[in-house]
Coordinates of C-alpha atoms and ligand atoms in Angstrom, one line a residue:
M1 CA -21.7 -72.6 -68.6
T2 CA -22.0 -73.0 -72.3
K3 CA -24.3 -70.1 -73.0
N4 CA -23.4 -66.5 -72.5
N5 CA -26.0 -65.1 -70.2
Y6 CA -23.9 -62.2 -69.2
H7 CA -26.0 -59.5 -70.8
A8 CA -29.2 -61.4 -70.9
N9 CA -29.3 -61.9 -67.2
H10 CA -27.9 -58.7 -66.2
S11 CA -29.4 -56.1 -68.5
Y12 CA -28.7 -52.6 -67.4
K13 CA -31.5 -51.2 -65.3
R14 CA -31.2 -47.7 -66.6
S15 CA -32.8 -46.8 -69.9
K16 CA -31.1 -46.9 -73.3
P17 CA -29.0 -43.9 -74.2
P18 CA -30.8 -41.0 -75.9
V19 CA -30.7 -40.8 -79.7
T20 CA -28.7 -37.6 -79.4
D21 CA -25.7 -39.6 -77.9
S22 CA -23.0 -39.0 -80.5
F23 CA -21.0 -42.0 -79.3
P24 CA -23.4 -44.6 -77.8
I25 CA -21.8 -47.1 -75.3
N26 CA -23.9 -49.6 -73.4
G27 CA -21.4 -50.2 -70.6
T28 CA -18.1 -51.8 -69.7
D29 CA -17.6 -55.1 -71.5
Y30 CA -14.4 -56.3 -69.8
I31 CA -11.1 -55.2 -68.3
E32 CA -8.0 -57.0 -69.4
F33 CA -4.9 -57.2 -67.3
Y34 CA -1.5 -58.2 -68.7
C35 CA 0.2 -60.1 -65.9
G36 CA 3.3 -62.2 -65.1
N37 CA 1.4 -65.3 -64.1
A38 CA -2.3 -65.2 -65.1
K39 CA -2.8 -68.7 -63.8
Q40 CA -1.9 -67.7 -60.2
S41 CA -3.7 -64.3 -60.5
A42 CA -6.9 -66.1 -61.5
I43 CA -6.8 -68.0 -58.2
Y44 CA -6.4 -64.8 -56.3
Y45 CA -9.4 -63.2 -58.0
Q46 CA -11.5 -66.4 -57.4
N47 CA -10.5 -67.0 -53.8
A48 CA -10.1 -63.4 -52.5
F49 CA -12.6 -61.4 -54.6
G50 CA -15.1 -64.1 -55.4
Y51 CA -15.0 -64.0 -59.2
K52 CA -15.9 -67.2 -61.0
L53 CA -13.8 -68.6 -63.9
V54 CA -16.1 -68.7 -66.9
A55 CA -13.8 -69.0 -70.0
Y56 CA -10.2 -69.7 -71.0
C57 CA -7.9 -69.7 -74.0
G58 CA -4.4 -71.0 -74.2
P59 CA -2.2 -73.7 -75.7
E60 CA -4.8 -76.4 -74.9
T61 CA -7.3 -74.5 -77.1
G62 CA -5.0 -73.9 -79.9
V63 CA -3.8 -70.4 -78.8
R64 CA 0.0 -70.9 -78.8
D65 CA 1.3 -67.5 -77.7
R66 CA -0.7 -66.7 -74.5
A67 CA -3.1 -67.9 -71.9
S68 CA -6.2 -65.9 -70.8
Y69 CA -8.6 -66.5 -67.9
V70 CA -12.0 -64.8 -68.0
L71 CA -13.5 -64.1 -64.6
Q72 CA -16.9 -62.8 -63.8
Q73 CA -18.9 -61.5 -60.9
D74 CA -22.4 -60.2 -61.8
K75 CA -21.7 -57.6 -64.5
I76 CA -17.9 -57.3 -63.9
R77 CA -15.7 -59.3 -66.3
L78 CA -12.0 -59.4 -65.9
V79 CA -9.6 -61.1 -68.4
L80 CA -6.1 -62.1 -67.1
T81 CA -3.5 -62.7 -69.8
S82 CA 0.1 -63.9 -69.8
A83 CA 2.4 -64.6 -72.7
M84 CA 4.4 -67.7 -73.5
S85 CA 7.6 -66.0 -74.7
P86 CA 9.8 -63.2 -73.6
E87 CA 9.7 -61.2 -76.8
H88 CA 5.9 -61.2 -76.9
E89 CA 4.2 -57.8 -76.7
I90 CA 2.4 -59.0 -73.5
S91 CA 5.7 -59.9 -71.9
Q92 CA 7.2 -56.6 -72.9
H93 CA 4.2 -54.8 -71.4
V94 CA 4.7 -56.7 -68.1
L95 CA 8.4 -56.1 -68.1
R96 CA 7.8 -52.3 -68.4
H97 CA 4.7 -51.8 -66.4
G98 CA 4.4 -54.8 -64.1
D99 CA 0.9 -56.3 -63.9
G100 CA -1.5 -53.7 -65.1
V101 CA -4.6 -52.9 -67.2
K102 CA -4.1 -53.2 -70.9
V103 CA -7.7 -52.9 -72.1
L104 CA -10.8 -51.1 -70.9
A105 CA -13.3 -52.7 -73.3
L106 CA -16.5 -50.9 -74.0
W107 CA -19.7 -52.7 -75.1
V108 CA -21.2 -51.1 -78.1
D109 CA -23.9 -52.0 -80.7
D110 CA -21.7 -51.3 -83.7
A111 CA -18.0 -51.8 -83.1
E112 CA -16.9 -50.7 -86.6
K113 CA -18.9 -47.5 -86.5
A114 CA -17.5 -46.7 -83.0
Y115 CA -14.0 -47.3 -84.2
N116 CA -14.4 -45.3 -87.5
T117 CA -16.1 -42.4 -85.6
A118 CA -13.3 -42.4 -83.0
V119 CA -10.5 -42.5 -85.6
E120 CA -12.2 -39.8 -87.7
R121 CA -12.3 -37.6 -84.6
G122 CA -8.6 -38.1 -83.9
A123 CA -8.2 -41.3 -82.0
I124 CA -5.1 -43.4 -82.9
S125 CA -6.0 -46.9 -84.2
A126 CA -4.5 -49.9 -82.3
I127 CA -6.4 -52.8 -83.9
A128 CA -8.6 -52.4 -87.1
P129 CA -12.1 -53.8 -87.0
E130 CA -12.2 -57.6 -87.1
T131 CA -14.9 -60.3 -86.8
R132 CA -14.2 -63.4 -84.8
K133 CA -16.5 -66.4 -85.4
D134 CA -17.2 -69.8 -83.8
E135 CA -20.1 -72.1 -83.3
Y136 CA -21.8 -69.7 -80.9
G137 CA -21.9 -66.8 -83.4
E138 CA -19.7 -63.8 -84.0
V139 CA -18.1 -60.9 -82.1
K140 CA -16.9 -57.7 -83.9
M141 CA -14.2 -55.7 -82.2
A142 CA -11.7 -52.9 -82.8
S143 CA -9.3 -51.0 -80.6
I144 CA -8.0 -47.4 -80.2
R145 CA -5.3 -46.1 -78.0
T146 CA -5.8 -44.1 -74.9
Y147 CA -3.3 -42.8 -72.2
G148 CA 0.0 -44.6 -71.9
D149 CA -0.1 -48.1 -73.4
T150 CA -3.8 -48.6 -72.5
L151 CA -6.4 -49.5 -75.1
H152 CA -10.1 -49.1 -75.5
T153 CA -11.6 -52.1 -77.4
F154 CA -15.1 -51.7 -78.8
V155 CA -16.9 -55.0 -78.5
E156 CA -20.1 -55.8 -80.5
R157 CA -21.6 -59.1 -79.3
S158 CA -25.3 -59.0 -80.1
N159 CA -24.9 -62.0 -82.4
Y160 CA -22.9 -64.1 -79.9
Q161 CA -24.1 -66.7 -77.4
G162 CA -20.8 -68.3 -76.3
P163 CA -19.0 -68.1 -72.9
F164 CA -16.9 -65.0 -73.7
M165 CA -15.8 -64.6 -77.3
P166 CA -14.7 -66.8 -80.2
G167 CA -11.3 -68.4 -79.4
Y168 CA -12.3 -69.0 -75.8
I169 CA -13.8 -72.2 -74.3
A170 CA -16.1 -72.3 -71.3
R171 CA -14.2 -73.2 -68.2
E172 CA -15.5 -73.4 -64.6
S173 CA -13.7 -72.7 -61.4
A174 CA -12.0 -75.8 -60.0
I175 CA -12.6 -74.5 -56.5
E176 CA -15.9 -73.5 -54.8
V177 CA -16.1 -69.7 -55.4
K178 CA -18.2 -67.6 -53.1
P179 CA -19.1 -64.2 -54.6
V180 CA -18.7 -61.2 -52.3
G181 CA -21.4 -59.0 -53.8
L182 CA -19.5 -57.1 -56.4
K183 CA -22.0 -55.9 -59.0
F184 CA -20.6 -53.6 -61.7
V185 CA -17.7 -51.3 -62.6
D186 CA -18.6 -47.8 -61.1
H187 CA -15.6 -45.9 -62.6
C188 CA -12.0 -46.5 -63.8
V189 CA -9.4 -43.9 -63.0
G190 CA -6.3 -43.0 -65.1
N191 CA -3.1 -41.4 -63.9
V192 CA -1.4 -39.3 -66.5
E193 CA 1.8 -37.3 -66.6
L194 CA 2.1 -33.7 -65.3
G195 CA 0.4 -31.4 -67.8
D196 CA -1.5 -34.2 -69.7
M197 CA -4.8 -34.2 -67.8
N198 CA -6.5 -31.6 -70.0
K199 CA -5.3 -33.3 -73.1
W200 CA -7.0 -36.6 -72.1
V201 CA -10.1 -34.9 -70.9
K202 CA -10.3 -33.2 -74.4
F203 CA -9.7 -36.6 -76.0
Y204 CA -12.7 -38.1 -74.3
Q205 CA -14.8 -35.0 -75.1
D206 CA -13.8 -34.7 -78.7
V207 CA -13.4 -38.4 -79.7
M208 CA -16.1 -40.1 -77.6
G209 CA -18.5 -37.3 -76.8
F210 CA -18.0 -37.5 -73.1
K211 CA -19.0 -34.7 -70.8
L212 CA -16.9 -33.1 -68.1
L213 CA -18.6 -34.0 -64.8
I214 CA -16.4 -32.6 -62.0
T215 CA -13.1 -30.8 -61.6
F216 CA -10.9 -31.2 -58.5
D217 CA -8.0 -28.8 -58.2
D218 CA -5.0 -29.0 -55.9
K219 CA -6.9 -27.1 -53.2
D220 CA -9.5 -29.9 -53.1
I221 CA -6.9 -32.7 -53.2
S222 CA -3.9 -31.8 -51.1
T223 CA -2.3 -32.6 -47.9
E224 CA 0.6 -31.0 -46.2
Y225 CA 2.9 -32.9 -48.5
T226 CA 1.3 -33.9 -51.8
A227 CA -1.2 -32.7 -54.3
L228 CA -3.0 -33.8 -57.4
M229 CA -5.6 -32.6 -59.8
S230 CA -8.5 -34.6 -61.2
K231 CA -11.2 -34.2 -63.8
V232 CA -14.0 -36.7 -64.2
V233 CA -15.5 -37.4 -67.7
S234 CA -18.6 -39.5 -68.4
N235 CA -20.3 -40.9 -71.5
G236 CA -23.8 -40.1 -72.8
N237 CA -25.7 -42.6 -70.7
G238 CA -23.5 -42.0 -67.6
F239 CA -22.5 -45.7 -67.3
I240 CA -18.9 -45.0 -68.1
K241 CA -17.0 -42.6 -65.7
F242 CA -13.3 -42.0 -66.2
P243 CA -11.6 -39.7 -63.7
I244 CA -8.2 -38.5 -65.0
N245 CA -5.6 -37.6 -62.4
E246 CA -2.4 -35.7 -62.9
P247 CA 0.2 -34.8 -60.2
A248 CA 0.4 -31.3 -58.8
K249 CA 3.3 -29.6 -57.1
G250 CA 3.7 -30.5 -53.5
K251 CA 6.5 -30.6 -50.9
K252 CA 7.1 -34.2 -51.6
K253 CA 6.4 -36.8 -54.3
S254 CA 2.7 -37.2 -54.9
Q255 CA 1.0 -40.6 -55.1
I256 CA 0.4 -39.9 -58.9
E257 CA 4.1 -39.3 -59.5
E258 CA 4.9 -42.5 -57.5
Y259 CA 2.5 -44.4 -59.7
I260 CA 4.0 -43.0 -62.9
E261 CA 7.5 -43.8 -61.8
F262 CA 6.7 -47.4 -61.0
Y263 CA 4.3 -48.0 -63.9
H264 CA 6.7 -46.2 -66.2
G265 CA 4.1 -44.0 -67.7
A266 CA 0.4 -43.3 -67.6
G267 CA -2.1 -46.0 -66.9
V268 CA -5.1 -47.2 -65.0
Q269 CA -4.7 -46.3 -61.3
H270 CA -7.8 -47.9 -59.8
I271 CA -11.0 -49.6 -60.7
A272 CA -14.0 -48.9 -58.5
V273 CA -16.5 -51.8 -58.2
A274 CA -19.9 -51.3 -56.8
T275 CA -21.7 -53.4 -54.1
D276 CA -25.0 -52.9 -52.5
N277 CA -23.8 -54.2 -49.1
I278 CA -20.4 -52.9 -48.4
I279 CA -20.3 -54.2 -44.9
H280 CA -20.8 -57.8 -46.2
T281 CA -18.4 -57.3 -49.1
V282 CA -15.6 -55.7 -47.1
G283 CA -16.0 -58.2 -44.2
E284 CA -15.6 -61.1 -46.7
L285 CA -12.7 -59.5 -48.6
R286 CA -10.8 -58.9 -45.3
K287 CA -11.4 -62.5 -44.2
R288 CA -9.9 -63.7 -47.5
G289 CA -6.8 -61.6 -47.2
V290 CA -7.5 -58.5 -49.3
E291 CA -5.5 -55.6 -47.8
F292 CA -7.0 -52.1 -47.4
L293 CA -5.7 -48.7 -46.7
H294 CA -6.1 -47.7 -43.0
V295 CA -7.6 -44.5 -41.7
P296 CA -7.1 -43.7 -38.0
D297 CA -10.0 -43.9 -35.5
T298 CA -9.9 -40.1 -35.3
Y299 CA -11.6 -40.1 -38.7
Y300 CA -14.7 -41.6 -37.1
E301 CA -14.9 -38.9 -34.4
T302 CA -16.1 -36.3 -36.8
V303 CA -17.8 -38.5 -39.5
G304 CA -21.2 -38.3 -37.9
E305 CA -21.2 -34.5 -37.9
R306 CA -20.0 -34.4 -41.5
V307 CA -22.4 -37.0 -43.1
G308 CA -25.4 -37.1 -40.7
K309 CA -27.5 -40.2 -40.3
I310 CA -26.9 -43.2 -42.5
A311 CA -28.7 -46.5 -42.7
E312 CA -25.7 -48.6 -41.9
D313 CA -24.4 -49.5 -38.4
M314 CA -21.6 -46.9 -37.8
N315 CA -19.8 -49.4 -35.4
E316 CA -19.5 -51.9 -38.3
I317 CA -18.4 -49.1 -40.6
Q318 CA -15.7 -48.1 -38.2
R319 CA -14.7 -51.8 -37.4
L320 CA -14.2 -52.4 -41.2
N321 CA -12.5 -49.0 -41.6
I322 CA -15.0 -47.9 -44.4
L323 CA -15.1 -44.2 -45.4
V324 CA -18.4 -42.2 -45.7
D325 CA -19.2 -39.1 -47.6
R326 CA -22.3 -37.1 -48.5
D327 CA -23.2 -34.8 -51.4
E328 CA -26.4 -33.1 -52.4
D329 CA -27.9 -36.3 -53.7
G330 CA -27.2 -38.7 -50.9
Y331 CA -24.3 -40.4 -49.3
L332 CA -21.7 -43.0 -50.3
L333 CA -19.5 -45.6 -48.6
Q334 CA -16.1 -46.5 -50.0
I335 CA -12.8 -48.2 -49.2
F336 CA -9.6 -48.6 -51.1
T337 CA -7.4 -51.7 -51.3
K338 CA -3.7 -51.5 -51.1
P339 CA -2.0 -52.1 -54.6
V340 CA -2.8 -55.6 -55.8
Q341 CA 0.7 -56.3 -57.1
D342 CA 4.2 -55.6 -55.7
R343 CA 4.6 -52.3 -57.6
P344 CA 2.6 -49.5 -56.0
T345 CA 0.3 -49.1 -59.0
V346 CA -3.2 -50.6 -59.6
F347 CA -5.6 -50.9 -56.7
Y348 CA -9.4 -51.3 -56.2
E349 CA -12.1 -49.2 -54.7
I350 CA -15.2 -50.8 -53.2
I351 CA -18.1 -48.4 -53.4
Q352 CA -21.7 -48.4 -52.2
R353 CA -23.8 -45.5 -53.4
A354 CA -26.8 -44.4 -51.4
G355 CA -27.9 -41.6 -53.8
A356 CA -24.6 -39.8 -54.0
K357 CA -23.2 -39.4 -57.5
S358 CA -19.9 -38.0 -56.5
F359 CA -16.5 -39.5 -55.7
G360 CA -15.9 -39.0 -51.9
K361 CA -14.3 -35.5 -51.9
G362 CA -14.8 -35.3 -48.2
N363 CA -12.6 -38.4 -47.8
F364 CA -9.7 -37.2 -49.9
K365 CA -7.6 -35.7 -47.1
A366 CA -7.9 -38.8 -44.8
L367 CA -7.4 -41.0 -47.8
F368 CA -4.3 -39.3 -49.1
E369 CA -2.8 -39.2 -45.6
A370 CA -3.3 -43.0 -45.5
I371 CA -1.6 -43.3 -48.9
E372 CA 1.3 -41.1 -47.7
R373 CA 1.8 -43.4 -44.7
E374 CA 2.1 -46.3 -47.1
Q375 CA 4.5 -44.3 -49.4
A376 CA 6.7 -43.5 -46.4
V377 CA 6.9 -47.2 -45.5
R378 CA 7.9 -47.9 -49.1
G379 CA 10.5 -45.1 -48.9
T380 CA 9.0 -43.2 -51.8
L381 CA 7.8 -40.1 -50.0
Ligands
FE2_401 FE1 -12.5 -43.8 -57.2

């Protein structure tokens, strides 16, 4: 693949943002992980999750200090990066946080304007606007800080036709990759320290013009032992949804506290990726070794009463241990992986929406009890 057909082939179906949007964002551009061994992680994402390798940079391409692998499945683009030396900022990040999300990159029409607007409104600059060029054109980018050591990078790529961005070469998977039907990033969740949720909600409202969509308090999200609070913010066109969690007081250590302890601070907790056939997607992921949280069969005894009729075969839903919830707009199917690195930090959600715009509130209790069983096994509850 020498041409970048990413946005050309997968133009967003929903209409352009309204002119009143004070901070226009087209969608998620990429998600970059800093990891201990990007080369091996890239194989995991290709084999297990069905992402195709599309681009690479590293010593062989003249980049001396790091290697980055760009993986793509439909509209989802992941960048996996490792450093070559121990003192490198990337190595320091991995030392502190383990493998984790460094950049939630946002696709904009004007990166410099987005950056300047954000900084004027109080965002802290991370990387000033820069233009990178190669034979395929140019990409403009700039970064601001968000919670923890996480960044938002604004990417402007309307004048670029290459595989990812200048500095990267096209590279194809060396193995046969079979996509599992993952389509786009539905939402990205951040865990922040106790008392910080409202600060970060205000950040997204004030700096990037996001709206508060939903609030969950500890009455919505608590089990016998642990509790958390969550607020969901969304950008003008609704493509970007960022739930922000903070721990609430419970009898024992909440999953959010456990995350913050092991991540050594705030960071991305999970990335929800959408499919339009969750039975196929989860069946494939399970076959390929992706591990999921387990809910007991008793969950399925009452699910029919709670959500009513759905199009999918409920026996298959139960066999694959998929969760179901309904809101006023429709229903959704979802499932959560176990953490995808040794530290109990980042994990994935696989979600299929059939009208529902919410986040599976009806599943919170079953889900958190499943997480607590994992916490108990880890000795952290
Ligand atoms: Fe989620």
